[in-house]
Each structure stands twice: as C-alpha cells, then as structure tokens.
Amino acid sequence: MSNIEITGGEAIARMLLAHDAGPMFGMGGFQLLPFYDAARRLGLNHNLINDERCAVFAADAYAKVSNRVGLVDATLGPGATNLVTGLVEALNAGSPIVAIIGDANRDHAGKNMTQETDQVTILRPACKELLRVETVARIPELIRRAFMLATSGRPGPVVVSVPEDVAHGMLEFNEADFVADPAHCQIPAIRCRPDADGVVEAAKMLAAAKRPMMLVGGGIHLSGAQSAVTELAEACGIPVAHTLTGKGAIACNSPLSAGLFGRYDRIANDLIDKSDCLLVVGCKLGEIATKRYSIPAAGARVIHLDCVAEEMGRTYQPTLRLWGDAKAGLQDITAALAGNAAEQKASRAGYLAEIPAAMEAWRQDVSERLYSGESPVHMARLITEINKALPDDGYLIADGGFAAHWGGLLFDTKKATRAFVPDRGFASIGYGLPGAMGAQLAAPDAVVVGLTGDGGFNMVLGELETARRMGLGLTVIVVNNAASGYVKALQHLMYGEGNYQSSDLSETNYANVAQAMGCHGIRVESPDDLAPALAAAFAETGRPTVIDVMVTRDPSRMLPAVDNRTVKIKKGDRVA
C-alpha cells in the first residue's frame, strides 16, 4: 500500500467511492472545490442540481427505491440552509442520506464572511446526526461514521460539515485508510430481534383473536420485510392495511389487502374498528394514519413492533410493545404461530371472505368515478389509467399532499414492493419531479412516473433542465387545476363556496413549458387521451416527458374525501 498526499476534498471523494456510493447531487462553491476536482478526476457520479432542496428530494427517492445511501452536497450558507426541508423529509421518513456541506474557514469564522451563518445550529435538528470535521486526518473516520449512522436503527440523514481549510488542506494518507464496512452501504445495516418473551405473548394474542389485522407503515420497506408480512398474513389468515408509505407491504391485489387506512380509506377503517387484535408494524401511528388520533379506538388490543422504542406509546398506548426490526420480528412471530397456523386460518374463513367481498363492493360503489368519462379529467380516472399503464416493476412517485392522498387511496401495487413513493416524512410540496429523478437513477430500466400538482411543479421547474441534461426518461404528470388544490379544497370546506384566499394559480400549459425546455410535452383534456399519452411518454426513454392533465377546477371535488380536520364533516362517497 502506497502513501498519497491529497487534499481533504479528495479524501472525502475517496471515502464516498469506497462506500460504492450512488449518484450525488449538489451545487458547488469555493469551500468544496477540491472535492469537486477530485470527483472529476476519480469518476464520482456527481450531478449539478438547480436547487439544493431538490438535491435532497432526489437523493431521498433514490434511497427509498434502492435501499442505498443517497448523497448530496452544498456550499456554505444558503446552499447548506436550502437542504433543511429535504433533510427533514429524510429524517421523518427514515431515508439514509449523507450530506456534505462546506463551512467557513476556521481562521475566519465569525468575521462576517460572505454567506456565513450558524448553519450547524440550523441543520442539527433537521438530521439524525451532524458531524463536524475539524482535521483532515479524521475525514476517513468521520465519513465511515456518517454511513454507519445513516444506515443503522431507523435510517436517516447525516450531515458532515467540512470547513474550507479542511477541504483545501493537504495530508499524507495511506491507500488503506480508504476502506468501508459493506454492511453500512445499504439498509438495513444491522437488525435487532424483539424480546423472546414478548414474541410469545404476541403470538398468544394473535392466536386468540377472531378478527386480527396488521397495520403496516413505511418501516416495512426500510426493513425489507414485505415477504415477511405476506408470509404471516397468508399462513395465519391476517388481513393487512397500510399507511401511505406502507403501500406495497403486501400486493394490493391480494385477497388479504384491506388497502389504505386513516384519513382516507377504502374498507380498512371499519375493519380496524371491528378487529379484536391489531399488530402495528413499522408504523408511527401519526395523524394521517390514525385519522387525527381517532383510529384505533381507545382500548383496542394493539401489539406495536418497531425498531425505535420512542415511537411506541407516542400517539397510542399499546397493549404490548415489541422493540426490534420489522422483518426479524415478523419472522419470529410467524415461527411462534407455526404450530397451529392452518387451524387459525381455517377458523377465520368467514372473516377472510369479507375482505375481497368488501373491496369489490367498494370498487363497484366508486366505479362511476374510477372510469369517469367527464372532462376535465376526474382524478380517480387518472389514477385508474396509471394503474393500467404502469408495468408491474414501475414506480409512482407522489408529491406531498393532493397527489399523495389520491395516489395512496387508488394506486395499486402489483406485487409486494415499494412501488409507491410519496414524500410523507414532511409532506413537502415539490417532490414529484426530483423524486422521480432519484427513483429513475435507482431503477434505470424501470418506468418511473412522478405525480405532482401544478403548484408543486411550479416550485421545481428548473429541475426539468437537470433531468434533460442527465438524459432521464421519466414521466411527470402535472395535475393541472390552476390552484393550490389541497388548500383551496380545505378553504371551500371550512368557509364555503367563493371564499378563497391566495390559492389560485395562473392557467398554464405545462406541455408547452416542457417543450420550451427541450423535453417532451403532452396536454390531456379528455380522459380518452390518457392511455395514448401514457404510452407515448413511456416510449420516450432519453428525455423527460411532462403530461399536463386538465382536472376539475371545482374545489368541492378536489379531495378523495372530506378532510377530517375540517369542521364541516359530511357523510357520503369515499371518492369525491
């Protein structure tokens, strides 16, 4: 092994390469120039982004689809602080990310340097851990630690702050210094099993139940526990309902799938109310999932399995707490139930028959909207056409609010996998396009569709240039209602027709915008044009396609159902 004298910036690049790091997004500045120069010379896959927030969104989706670590960088001051929104998304969603930020020269810090702020204090609550590199010599150690922290326990974003003089400083390293632990190149890096006595008790509770259910969240995907969910459900006859981020824990077409539960549901909320034992796995039981803390009802028998002990009891006091990895815990419960699994399933035959029957009844009830021929296009018809057109191994990336709720309710995964990727960690608007970029990089041969509103798309239009420059053949569907749709719909419900404030947008043809930016643009005004538009978009593999879909301007019909936060709760259809 030979010794090499290199800059701190090159040491960072070498450590990222040692971790077999995937694509990186960032916007350079003087502080990290040696890192950029090393990225060029060493072949690190680095890509210029137009907005640092979108860099984290892209890295977040890349991590969610690949289960590998997403990478971003930002320069001092506004570059670093622009990361905050995306970092909180990754923190709340459990996405493994390493973010490198340039910081002020230590000899000049606090002397009103250009763009300087106390960025470490700003970023610290937005990440799982913030590591500051004080010497060039510690770079290999701290980058290794960043990957370890990002991939262990509940994954999350780790920020590495690199002062200018450290990035530019020179030091002699040995090539052997640049090694990585392969376990921390992807998630989950380390698994822990729940207490054995607790597993036995959980098995007893489930075996005694006549109407058990599993309620699963995004932790299933972080753990890679989809097969474990399906195995337990099928072996013992336990229906599965999911959160927005838990969709795909079991195939949506499974007869055991009860669909989405919480604020918007198909059949799940009623089943939860009637259940005599609920197994909650990898789910934080937050506001959306619990329909503002009204589901499950107080006093329900709940087993909560999670790798973060602090999440158990935060919003609901469970009967039994199991602290451990979702996959390992489910496997242990399945093994504990194996002796009489067949008998359990047989005893629940009548109950299990209710699930597909209720799901079919729901489909019939909403079929007029699912297959609506009205123009402008009905949102339910749009999701129906996406369901038809998207291949089994395709991905739907959904923006924060409007798109995520419609997609979460109506999109169907064809198999047990994370094919639906909403940004529900922070539910920020603007995720659809950069999220689709990250997903396409994680699955380059897959069909990737980003679903966004016109308001969200307006925020990130500049990334069309990034996607075109990178040759990404993704499709972005813009739900065009000339409004901040979710807000306008809530204003309608709260204050009545016509009482809207700061929720309308200019009418814009986003297909024309896409074409002006060198991308493929299609405008859809009739539902009959959806299928050919999707086919044309999926055939365009060398550049992005924007499908501009004209949907209703009526705010009373913008939401999948009446939002439970409003004071004007109305009874009626599940799909607006």
XYZ file of C-alpha atoms in Angstrom:
576
model
C 0.000 0.000 0.000
C 1.459 3.352 -1.034
C 1.173 6.719 0.650
C -0.509 9.609 -1.167
C -0.604 13.299 -0.328
C -4.047 14.669 -1.150
C -6.495 17.389 -0.160
C -9.253 16.883 2.361
C -11.717 17.232 -0.501
C -10.137 14.306 -2.316
C -10.172 12.268 0.890
C -13.949 12.799 1.042
C -14.365 11.697 -2.572
C -12.250 8.589 -1.974
C -14.317 7.639 1.057
C -17.576 8.004 -0.873
C -16.180 5.793 -3.612
C -15.069 3.254 -1.004
C -18.722 3.008 0.039
C -19.668 2.312 -3.586
C -21.767 5.439 -3.378
C -24.510 6.101 -5.887
C -25.294 9.331 -7.743
C -24.671 12.575 -5.875
C -26.422 15.900 -6.315
C -25.141 19.315 -5.387
C -24.214 22.864 -6.318
C -20.610 23.814 -5.788
C -18.914 26.693 -4.049
C -15.378 27.656 -3.132
C -15.329 25.731 0.139
C -15.687 22.314 -1.557
C -13.805 22.960 -4.827
C -11.107 20.336 -4.028
C -13.864 17.782 -3.550
C -15.383 18.680 -6.936
C -11.995 18.458 -8.614
C -11.433 15.022 -7.091
C -14.923 13.904 -8.134
C -13.990 14.810 -11.725
C -10.650 13.022 -11.651
C -11.787 9.921 -9.765
C -15.066 9.404 -11.621
C -17.551 10.037 -8.803
C -21.063 10.250 -10.266
C -21.807 13.850 -9.310
C -24.571 15.936 -10.866
C -25.258 19.655 -10.742
C -28.714 20.419 -9.366
C -30.539 23.726 -9.769
C -31.859 23.891 -6.201
C -30.329 22.200 -3.170
C -33.710 21.261 -1.717
C -34.334 19.216 -4.865
C -30.925 17.589 -4.395
C -32.152 16.057 -1.138
C -35.512 15.112 -2.670
C -33.714 13.261 -5.469
C -31.331 11.585 -3.028
C -34.249 10.674 -0.761
C -36.185 8.931 -3.535
C -33.007 7.227 -4.717
C -32.519 5.863 -1.209
C -36.155 4.763 -0.886
C -36.078 2.820 -4.139
C -32.542 1.403 -3.937
C -32.170 0.987 -0.151
C -28.731 2.525 -0.617
C -27.391 5.788 0.781
C -28.423 8.977 -1.028
C -25.744 11.640 -1.414
C -25.892 15.435 -1.554
C -23.548 18.329 -1.065
C -23.954 22.061 -0.584
C -21.761 25.062 -0.174
C -21.547 27.478 2.748
C -24.616 29.421 3.866
C -27.589 29.493 1.501
C -26.532 26.215 -0.095
C -26.423 24.436 3.249
C -29.601 26.009 4.624
C -31.501 25.145 1.420
C -31.115 21.487 2.435
C -33.355 21.803 5.503
C -36.721 20.825 4.005
C -35.359 17.764 2.236
C -33.362 16.684 5.265
C -36.452 16.748 7.482
C -38.298 14.631 4.892
C -35.491 12.082 5.068
C -35.308 12.279 8.865
C -39.018 11.631 9.351
C -39.196 9.025 6.582
C -36.106 7.111 7.688
C -34.133 7.625 4.463
C -30.359 7.030 4.636
C -28.587 10.131 3.342
C -25.108 11.576 3.749
C -24.917 15.327 3.105
C -21.543 17.056 2.779
C -21.651 20.797 3.487
C -18.894 23.327 3.121
C -18.332 25.614 6.082
C -16.322 28.731 6.859
C -12.543 28.711 7.117
C -11.866 28.185 10.816
C -9.374 31.079 10.934
C -12.023 33.467 9.584
C -15.238 32.104 11.061
C -17.370 34.695 12.824
C -15.791 37.609 10.951
C -18.733 38.339 8.651
C -17.529 36.075 5.891
C -19.620 36.163 2.739
C -22.652 33.839 3.065
C -21.693 32.776 6.592
C -24.352 31.854 9.133
C -24.616 29.463 12.059
C -25.587 26.692 9.660
C -24.630 23.893 12.049
C -27.233 25.073 14.557
C -29.818 25.432 11.783
C -29.208 21.966 10.368
C -28.727 19.970 13.570
C -32.460 19.393 14.311
C -33.072 18.534 10.637
C -30.831 15.477 10.633
C -30.163 12.302 12.591
C -26.627 13.437 13.410
C -24.292 16.276 12.444
C -20.571 15.567 12.326
C -18.059 18.387 12.077
C -14.648 17.592 10.601
C -12.001 19.526 12.498
C -8.879 17.958 10.932
C -8.050 16.485 7.546
C -6.774 13.336 9.224
C -10.220 12.448 10.616
C -12.044 12.535 7.273
C -11.982 8.748 6.630
C -13.124 8.025 10.187
C -15.991 10.528 10.133
C -17.268 9.615 6.662
C -17.357 5.968 7.785
C -19.274 7.036 10.871
C -21.700 9.062 8.761
C -22.582 5.978 6.709
C -22.877 3.870 9.867
C -25.285 6.323 11.484
C -27.277 6.805 8.274
C -27.939 3.077 7.864
C -28.333 1.852 11.464
C -31.503 1.646 13.568
C -34.110 3.775 11.887
C -32.093 5.161 8.965
C -31.796 8.888 8.456
C -29.765 11.792 7.093
C -26.333 12.581 8.480
C -24.698 15.941 7.762
C -20.915 16.222 7.572
C -19.708 19.801 7.982
C -16.327 20.461 6.341
C -14.610 23.815 6.958
C -12.962 25.394 3.944
C -9.429 24.979 5.287
C -10.050 21.283 5.969
C -11.327 20.666 2.433
C -8.366 22.562 0.934
C -5.776 21.253 3.395
C -3.174 18.665 2.365
C -2.219 15.493 4.232
C -0.425 12.265 3.508
C -2.715 9.216 3.669
C -2.147 5.546 3.109
C -4.416 3.995 0.498
C -5.512 1.509 3.149
C -7.156 4.384 5.029
C -9.961 4.474 2.474
C -11.945 1.398 3.405
C -15.640 0.944 4.151
C -17.748 -1.588 6.013
C -20.012 -3.137 3.333
C -22.759 -3.556 5.949
C -23.209 0.213 6.021
C -23.523 0.722 2.283
C -27.247 -0.133 2.353
C -30.192 -0.604 4.702
C -30.949 -2.216 6.983
C -27.342 -2.368 8.144
C -27.954 -4.051 11.482
C -31.044 -5.935 12.678
C -32.181 -6.448 16.255
C -34.754 -9.032 17.337
C -37.558 -8.285 19.806
C -37.613 -9.860 23.252
C -38.420 -13.583 23.014
C -40.993 -13.474 25.830
C -42.721 -10.590 24.076
C -42.875 -12.583 20.844
C -44.528 -15.474 22.683
C -47.088 -13.111 24.196
C -47.778 -11.512 20.792
C -48.315 -14.957 19.276
C -50.803 -15.831 22.018
C -52.748 -12.605 21.451
C -52.926 -13.157 17.687
C -53.832 -16.840 18.004
C -56.723 -15.992 20.313
C -58.109 -13.298 18.018
C -61.103 -13.892 15.762
C -60.543 -10.760 13.645
C -56.830 -9.860 13.798
C -55.299 -7.271 11.452
C -51.856 -5.996 10.576
C -51.392 -2.244 10.227
C -48.127 -1.571 8.426
C -46.146 1.559 7.669
C -43.052 2.612 5.770
C -40.822 0.753 8.207
C -41.747 -2.434 6.336
C -39.847 -1.163 3.301
C -36.911 0.116 5.355
C -36.568 -3.356 6.848
C -37.184 -5.208 3.584
C -39.985 -7.034 5.369
C -42.509 -7.319 2.526
C -42.122 -11.092 2.212
C -42.362 -11.469 5.997
C -45.662 -9.538 6.006
C -47.076 -11.686 3.229
C -45.897 -14.926 4.854
C -47.518 -14.172 8.211
C -50.700 -12.862 6.609
C -51.130 -15.884 4.361
C -50.074 -18.506 6.906
C -52.392 -17.391 9.692
C -55.116 -15.532 7.821
C -54.442 -11.945 8.942
C -55.616 -9.094 6.676
C -53.211 -6.203 6.078
C -53.944 -2.474 5.905
C -51.265 0.084 5.112
C -50.374 3.735 5.505
C -49.438 5.937 2.556
C -45.774 4.957 2.937
C -46.608 1.334 3.761
C -48.352 0.680 0.448
C -46.748 -2.324 -1.223
C -46.033 -4.156 2.037
C -48.421 -6.701 0.536
C -49.608 -6.733 -3.076
C -52.670 -4.516 -3.433
C -54.450 -7.248 -5.415
C -54.020 -9.785 -2.605
C -57.316 -11.015 -1.123
C -55.788 -10.147 2.260
C -55.172 -6.490 1.372
C -57.535 -4.082 3.116
C -55.904 -1.073 1.446
C -55.168 2.319 2.911
C -56.263 3.172 6.436
C -56.540 6.522 8.183
C -57.729 9.850 6.850
C -58.687 8.324 3.508
C -59.578 4.640 3.270
C -61.415 2.091 1.167
C -62.617 -0.526 3.668
C -59.873 -0.584 6.299
C -61.163 1.822 8.949
C -64.330 -0.169 9.520
C -62.343 -3.417 9.733
C -59.972 -1.848 12.254
C -62.929 -0.783 14.373
C -64.208 -4.384 14.438
C -60.810 -6.030 14.980
C -60.043 -7.714 18.310
C -56.239 -7.621 17.898
C -54.108 -5.221 15.855
C -50.459 -5.869 15.014
C -48.890 -2.499 14.152
C -45.528 -2.885 12.398
C -43.077 -0.205 11.249
C -45.707 2.493 11.660
C -45.517 5.631 13.813
C -49.327 5.931 14.060
C -49.195 9.597 13.135
C -52.018 11.993 12.388
C -52.840 10.818 8.858
C -52.689 7.108 9.678
C -54.884 7.480 12.765
C -57.380 9.915 11.213
C -56.258 12.546 13.691
C -55.803 10.060 16.527
C -59.262 8.512 16.319
C -58.101 5.142 14.907
C -57.667 2.666 16.548
C -60.342 3.401 19.111
C -59.222 3.799 22.714
C -58.801 0.486 24.490
C -58.122 -1.650 21.418
C -55.730 -4.589 21.832
C -52.631 -3.370 19.998
C -49.227 -5.003 19.562
C -46.689 -2.432 18.377
C -43.489 -3.684 16.711
C -40.936 -1.002 15.834
C -37.165 -0.570 15.764
C -37.490 2.811 17.528
C -38.687 2.332 21.084
C -39.642 6.002 21.416
C -42.383 5.625 18.793
C -44.323 3.118 20.883
C -46.794 4.982 23.062
C -46.136 8.372 21.465
C -49.638 8.565 19.971
C -51.301 5.354 21.184
C -50.681 3.220 24.261
C -50.228 -0.358 23.005
C -51.108 -3.462 24.947
C -47.733 -4.997 24.083
C -44.529 -3.356 22.878
C -42.002 -5.238 20.765
C -38.741 -3.406 20.207
C -36.969 -4.772 17.154
C -36.551 -4.964 13.407
C -39.786 -5.418 11.457
C -38.577 -8.336 9.329
C -36.897 -10.181 12.199
C -39.865 -9.579 14.492
C -42.426 -10.778 11.954
C -40.357 -13.860 11.231
C -40.213 -14.643 14.949
C -43.974 -14.190 15.366
C -44.621 -16.385 12.317
C -42.404 -19.100 13.756
C -44.162 -18.866 17.115
C -47.543 -19.315 15.401
C -46.449 -22.053 13.017
C -47.745 -24.931 15.130
C -51.405 -24.080 14.601
C -51.297 -21.550 11.761
C -53.506 -23.643 9.478
C -56.143 -24.027 12.200
C -56.127 -20.279 12.829
C -56.589 -19.514 9.150
C -59.405 -22.061 8.810
C -61.222 -20.641 11.824
C -61.192 -17.207 10.194
C -62.544 -18.308 6.839
C -65.720 -16.290 7.130
C -63.839 -13.195 8.280
C -61.275 -13.512 5.484
C -64.016 -13.831 2.883
C -65.266 -10.386 3.941
C -62.115 -8.637 2.744
C -62.232 -9.248 -1.045
C -66.037 -9.000 -0.982
C -65.897 -5.610 0.720
C -63.138 -4.455 -1.627
C -65.177 -5.456 -4.664
C -68.245 -3.719 -3.244
C -66.159 -0.577 -2.763
C -64.922 -0.759 -6.348
C -68.468 -1.096 -7.621
C -69.578 1.805 -5.450
C -66.931 4.133 -6.883
C -66.739 2.673 -10.392
C -68.520 5.658 -11.928
C -65.614 7.833 -10.862
C -62.860 5.291 -11.461
C -63.958 5.073 -15.092
C -65.416 8.554 -15.426
C -65.700 9.920 -18.939
C -66.091 13.527 -17.829
C -63.893 16.396 -18.921
C -61.921 17.906 -17.286
C -60.413 14.586 -16.251
C -61.544 13.096 -12.936
C -58.645 12.329 -10.578
C -59.992 8.822 -9.987
C -59.929 8.138 -13.741
C -56.355 9.448 -13.944
C -55.147 7.023 -11.252
C -57.122 4.194 -12.893
C -55.281 4.792 -16.160
C -51.929 4.902 -14.353
C -52.814 1.558 -12.738
C -53.489 0.091 -16.165
C -50.446 1.502 -17.918
C -47.682 1.212 -15.328
C -45.767 -2.088 -15.601
C -45.513 -4.414 -12.605
C -41.989 -3.150 -11.910
C -42.843 0.534 -12.435
C -42.820 3.292 -9.809
C -45.256 6.062 -8.939
C -43.599 8.949 -7.096
C -46.199 11.198 -5.455
C -45.860 14.800 -4.360
C -46.698 15.830 -0.824
C -50.415 16.468 -0.433
C -53.025 16.237 -3.190
C -51.085 13.719 -5.291
C -50.065 11.525 -2.355
C -53.603 11.179 -0.996
C -55.214 10.342 -4.336
C -52.344 8.010 -5.218
C -52.310 6.414 -1.796
C -56.023 5.688 -1.958
C -56.354 4.485 -5.547
C -52.962 3.357 -6.880
C -52.426 -0.413 -6.764
C -49.036 -2.074 -6.480
C -48.990 -5.299 -8.461
C -46.626 -7.048 -6.071
C -45.185 -6.668 -2.590
C -42.616 -3.937 -3.155
C -42.111 -0.212 -2.661
C -43.589 0.833 -5.995
C -45.397 3.844 -4.483
C -43.046 6.526 -3.135
C -44.750 9.540 -1.533
C -42.849 12.190 0.428
C -44.871 11.793 3.590
C -41.992 12.274 6.018
C -42.506 16.028 5.827
C -45.214 16.150 3.139
C -43.436 18.980 1.389
C -44.668 20.170 -1.989
C -42.299 19.933 -4.953
C -41.142 16.324 -4.575
C -42.723 14.859 -7.713
C -40.095 15.782 -10.313
C -36.852 15.476 -8.275
C -38.226 12.369 -6.576
C -38.845 10.811 -9.977
C -35.275 11.694 -10.943
C -33.875 9.873 -7.920
C -36.118 6.864 -8.486
C -35.125 6.662 -12.151
C -31.456 6.656 -11.183
C -32.112 3.882 -8.659
C -34.040 1.830 -11.230
C -32.721 2.960 -14.640
C -34.645 0.338 -16.626
C -37.993 0.879 -14.876
C -40.878 3.097 -15.912
C -40.990 5.951 -13.392
C -43.922 8.350 -13.086
C -43.906 11.439 -10.897
C -47.357 12.700 -9.902
C -47.455 16.348 -8.885
C -49.782 19.312 -8.749
C -49.236 22.458 -10.750
C -48.287 24.307 -7.567
C -45.645 21.742 -6.684
C -44.364 21.638 -10.245
C -44.003 25.431 -10.309
C -41.581 25.187 -7.389
C -39.144 22.858 -9.167
C -39.482 23.610 -12.867
C -35.756 24.242 -13.098
C -35.051 20.571 -12.481
C -36.528 19.725 -15.888
C -33.245 21.079 -17.193
C -31.354 18.770 -14.808
C -33.367 15.726 -15.855
C -32.917 16.553 -19.558
C -29.183 17.105 -19.082
C -28.934 13.705 -17.384
C -30.956 12.005 -20.122
C -33.591 10.666 -17.721
C -36.639 9.265 -19.499
C -39.014 9.751 -16.589
C -42.614 10.911 -16.872
C -44.079 13.726 -14.806
C -47.867 14.047 -14.658
C -48.945 17.547 -13.701
C -52.410 17.605 -12.130
C -53.439 20.977 -13.522
C -56.285 22.620 -11.606
C -54.855 26.153 -11.684
C -54.819 26.166 -7.903
C -53.077 25.122 -4.763
C -55.669 22.380 -4.802
C -55.487 20.985 -1.294
C -55.606 24.418 0.302
C -58.428 25.627 -1.926
C -60.445 22.484 -1.183
C -59.971 22.991 2.556
C -60.984 26.649 2.263
C -64.109 25.515 0.445
C -64.982 23.031 3.181
C -64.212 25.439 6.022
C -65.587 28.726 4.706
C -67.891 27.907 1.822
C -68.016 28.484 -1.908
C -66.178 31.511 -3.221
C -64.279 32.250 -0.022
C -60.769 31.548 -1.280
C -57.571 33.393 -0.468
C -54.184 33.040 -2.146
C -54.953 29.604 -3.522
C -55.423 30.291 -7.257
C -52.714 29.985 -9.895
C -52.449 31.285 -13.448
C -53.680 28.967 -16.168
C -50.514 27.470 -17.643
C -49.880 24.937 -20.400
C -47.108 22.833 -18.896
C -46.745 20.758 -22.036
C -45.619 23.931 -23.808
C -43.282 24.739 -20.914
C -41.712 21.285 -21.212
C -41.221 21.637 -24.948
C -39.611 25.049 -24.479
C -37.112 23.352 -22.141
C -36.246 20.650 -24.673
C -38.449 17.980 -23.110
C -41.419 16.016 -24.398
C -44.745 17.683 -23.584
C -48.297 16.320 -23.902
C -51.506 18.063 -22.848
C -54.548 15.944 -21.914
C -58.019 17.452 -21.669
C -60.111 14.313 -22.274
C -59.899 11.048 -20.312
C -59.823 9.115 -23.572
C -56.445 10.705 -24.285
C -54.834 9.446 -21.068
C -53.890 5.952 -22.269
C -52.209 7.098 -25.511
C -50.456 9.922 -23.645
C -49.003 7.488 -21.109
C -47.928 5.100 -23.872
C -46.181 7.918 -25.737
C -44.489 9.105 -22.548
C -43.230 5.641 -21.603
C -41.769 5.239 -25.090
C -39.677 8.391 -24.604
C -36.622 6.967 -22.830
C -33.954 9.597 -23.483
C -35.559 12.714 -22.076
C -38.296 13.665 -19.585
C -41.942 13.799 -20.583
C -44.448 16.138 -18.981
C -48.121 15.156 -19.264
C -50.242 18.185 -18.412
C -53.636 16.812 -17.300
C -56.532 19.224 -17.019
C -58.629 18.294 -13.961
C -61.600 19.894 -12.252
C -61.476 23.495 -11.085
C -64.303 22.775 -8.617
C -62.732 22.774 -5.115
C -65.601 20.679 -3.745
C -64.347 17.787 -5.875
C -60.593 18.058 -5.391
C -60.128 15.764 -2.377
C -60.612 11.981 -2.229
C -62.966 12.504 0.754
C -63.861 15.143 3.296
C -60.793 16.014 5.335
C -61.255 15.000 8.968
C -59.655 18.232 10.201
C -62.496 20.383 8.900
C -65.497 21.458 10.924
C -67.934 20.654 8.124
C -67.780 16.871 8.142
C -70.119 15.416 5.553
C -71.273 11.866 5.006
C -71.134 10.384 1.557
C -68.884 8.837 -1.024
C -65.349 7.816 -0.235
C -64.147 9.239 -3.528
C -65.099 12.837 -4.287
